[in-house]
Coordinates of C-alpha atoms in Angstrom, one line a residue:
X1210 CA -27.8 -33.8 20.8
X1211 CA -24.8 -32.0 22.3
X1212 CA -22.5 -33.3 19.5
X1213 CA -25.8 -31.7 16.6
X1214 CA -25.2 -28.3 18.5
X1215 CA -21.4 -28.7 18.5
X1216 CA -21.5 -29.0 15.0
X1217 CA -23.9 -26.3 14.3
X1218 CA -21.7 -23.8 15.8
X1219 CA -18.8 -24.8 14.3
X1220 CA -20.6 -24.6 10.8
X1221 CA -21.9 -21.6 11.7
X1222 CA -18.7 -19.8 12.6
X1223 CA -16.7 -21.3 9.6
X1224 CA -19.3 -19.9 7.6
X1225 CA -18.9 -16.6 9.2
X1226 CA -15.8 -16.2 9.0
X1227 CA -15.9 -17.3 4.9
X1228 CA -18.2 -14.1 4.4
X1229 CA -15.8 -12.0 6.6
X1230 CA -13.1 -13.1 4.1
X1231 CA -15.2 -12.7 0.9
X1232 CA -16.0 -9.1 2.1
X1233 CA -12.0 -7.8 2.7
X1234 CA -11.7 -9.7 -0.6
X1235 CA -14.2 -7.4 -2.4
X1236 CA -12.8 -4.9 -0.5
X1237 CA -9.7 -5.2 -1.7
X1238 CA -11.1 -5.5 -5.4
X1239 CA -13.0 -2.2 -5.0
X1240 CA -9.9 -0.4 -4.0
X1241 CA -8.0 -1.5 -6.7
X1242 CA -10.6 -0.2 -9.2
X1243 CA -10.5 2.9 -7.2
X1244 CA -6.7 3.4 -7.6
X1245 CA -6.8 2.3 -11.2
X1246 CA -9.5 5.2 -11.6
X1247 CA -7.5 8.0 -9.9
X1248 CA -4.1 7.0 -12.2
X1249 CA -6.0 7.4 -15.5
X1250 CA -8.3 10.6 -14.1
X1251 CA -5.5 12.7 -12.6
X1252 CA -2.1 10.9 -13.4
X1253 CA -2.2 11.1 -17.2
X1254 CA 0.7 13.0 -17.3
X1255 CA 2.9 11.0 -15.5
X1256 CA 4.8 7.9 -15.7
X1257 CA 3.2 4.8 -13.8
X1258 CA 4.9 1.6 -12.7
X1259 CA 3.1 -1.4 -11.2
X1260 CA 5.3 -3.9 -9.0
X1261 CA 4.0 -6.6 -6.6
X1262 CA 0.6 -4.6 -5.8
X1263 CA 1.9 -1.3 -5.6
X1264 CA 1.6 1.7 -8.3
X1265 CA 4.3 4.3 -8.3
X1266 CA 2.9 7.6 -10.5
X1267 CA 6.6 9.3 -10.8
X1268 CA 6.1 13.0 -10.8
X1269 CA 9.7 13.7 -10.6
X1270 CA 12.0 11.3 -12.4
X1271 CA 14.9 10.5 -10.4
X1272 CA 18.7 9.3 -11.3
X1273 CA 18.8 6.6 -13.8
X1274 CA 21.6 4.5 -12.8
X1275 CA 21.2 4.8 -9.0
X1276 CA 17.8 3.1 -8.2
X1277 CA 16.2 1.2 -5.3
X1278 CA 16.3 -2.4 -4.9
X1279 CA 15.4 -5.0 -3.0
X1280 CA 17.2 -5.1 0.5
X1281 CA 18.8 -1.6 -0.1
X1282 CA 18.0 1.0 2.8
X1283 CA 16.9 4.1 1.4
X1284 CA 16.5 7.8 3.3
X1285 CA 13.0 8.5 2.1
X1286 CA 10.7 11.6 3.0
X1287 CA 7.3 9.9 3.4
X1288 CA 3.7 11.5 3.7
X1289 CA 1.3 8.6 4.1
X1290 CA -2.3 9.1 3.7
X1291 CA -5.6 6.9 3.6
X1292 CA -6.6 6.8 0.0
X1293 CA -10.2 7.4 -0.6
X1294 CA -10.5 7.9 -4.2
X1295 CA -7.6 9.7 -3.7
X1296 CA -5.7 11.2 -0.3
X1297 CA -7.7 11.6 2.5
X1298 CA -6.5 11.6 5.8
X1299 CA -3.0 12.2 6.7
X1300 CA -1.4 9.7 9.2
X1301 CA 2.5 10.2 8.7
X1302 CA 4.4 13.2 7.8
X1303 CA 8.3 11.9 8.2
X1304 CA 12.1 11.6 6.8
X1305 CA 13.4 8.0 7.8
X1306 CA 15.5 5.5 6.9
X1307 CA 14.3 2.1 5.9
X1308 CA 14.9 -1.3 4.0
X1309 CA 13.4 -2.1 1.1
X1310 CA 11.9 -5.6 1.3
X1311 CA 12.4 -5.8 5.4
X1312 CA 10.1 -5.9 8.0
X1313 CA 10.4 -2.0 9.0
X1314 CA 8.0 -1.4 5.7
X1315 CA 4.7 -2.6 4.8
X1316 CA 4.9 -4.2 1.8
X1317 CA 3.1 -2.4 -0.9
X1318 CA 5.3 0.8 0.0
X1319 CA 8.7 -1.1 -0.2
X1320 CA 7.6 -3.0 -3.6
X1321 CA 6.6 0.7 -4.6
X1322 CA 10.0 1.8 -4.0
X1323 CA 11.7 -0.7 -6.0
X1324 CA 12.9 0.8 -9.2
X1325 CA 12.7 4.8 -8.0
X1326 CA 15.6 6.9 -8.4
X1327 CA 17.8 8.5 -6.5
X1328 CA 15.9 11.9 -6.3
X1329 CA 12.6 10.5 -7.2
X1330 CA 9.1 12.3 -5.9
X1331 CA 6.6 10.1 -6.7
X1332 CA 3.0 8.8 -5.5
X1333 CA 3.4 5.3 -4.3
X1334 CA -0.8 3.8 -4.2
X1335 CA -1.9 0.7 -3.0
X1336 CA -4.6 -1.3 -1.4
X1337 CA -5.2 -2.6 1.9
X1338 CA -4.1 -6.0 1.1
X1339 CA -0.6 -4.6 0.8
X1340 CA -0.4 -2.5 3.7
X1341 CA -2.1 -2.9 7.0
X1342 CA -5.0 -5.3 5.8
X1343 CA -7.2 -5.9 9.0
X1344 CA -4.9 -4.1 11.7
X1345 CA -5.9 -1.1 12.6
X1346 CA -2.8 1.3 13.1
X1347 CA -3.2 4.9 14.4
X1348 CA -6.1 6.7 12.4
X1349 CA -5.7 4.4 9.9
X1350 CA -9.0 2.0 10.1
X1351 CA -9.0 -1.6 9.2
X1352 CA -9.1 -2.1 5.6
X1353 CA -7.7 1.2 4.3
X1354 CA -5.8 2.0 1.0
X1355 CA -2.7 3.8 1.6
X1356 CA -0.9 6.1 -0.7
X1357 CA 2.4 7.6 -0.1
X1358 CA 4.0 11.0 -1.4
X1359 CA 7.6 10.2 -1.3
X1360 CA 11.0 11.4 -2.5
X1361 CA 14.1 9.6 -2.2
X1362 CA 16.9 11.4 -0.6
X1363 CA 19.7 8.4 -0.3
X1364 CA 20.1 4.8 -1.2
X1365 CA 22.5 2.3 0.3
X1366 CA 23.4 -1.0 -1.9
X1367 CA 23.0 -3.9 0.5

């Protein structure tokens, strides 16, 4: 009997935890569609580039032949937002120094970075599962798109 009730609750909070999952999932899925639908409603006349999960609408092309890459540290001016079919709340307004592909950045802005120019303003969009996922960090809720407004005032080759 005890061993039947074991099982039962184990069952039951596997299963739970499988619909948890399948909700972030769809989620995740929704935002996406929502990002896709702000780039081709109010980004048509900019460039886009899409890069492990991020989309960077360029507003202000930057330098050519000096772009980010991977592992570089780049002096960016950053305001982060929660994207809601498009900015919503703002949750960082700031000029800092990071590295591209470290720890220091989540990782839909840092893929969003790679390829900008040096000079570059640009929107960098991207869903939950590439930034703070379940955590909840500041204002920013659980499960939040996040969409950056950056320009790119330095990069230093690694």
């Amino acid at each position: 009997m005890k061993i039947t009730a074991f099982v039962t609750i184990c069952v039951s909070m596997v299963l739970a935890m499988a619909s948890c999952e399948s909700e972030n999932a769809m989620s995740v899925i929704n935002q996406e569609a929502e990002i896709e639908t702000f780039i081709q409603n109010k980004c048509t006349d900019y460039e886009v580039f899409h890069n492990g999960g991020a989309n960077r609408v360029v507003l202000v092309p930057g330098s050519p032949s000096d772009v980010v890459a991977s592992g570089d540290s780049v002096t960016v001016m950053l305001e982060g937002f929660v994207f809601k079919n498009g900015p919503s709340t703002q949750f960082l307004s700031d000029s800092t120094s990071i590295r591209v592909g470290g720890r220091d950045v989540v990782e839909g802005l840092g893929n969003g970075l790679i390829g900008a120019g040096l000079g570059e303003e640009s929107y960098i969009i991207f869903s939950a599962k590439y930034g703070y996922y379940k955590s909840s960090v500041g204002v920013v809720p659980p499960m939040s798109a996040l969409m950056f407004h950056t320009l790119v005032t330095a990069i230093k080759k690694n």
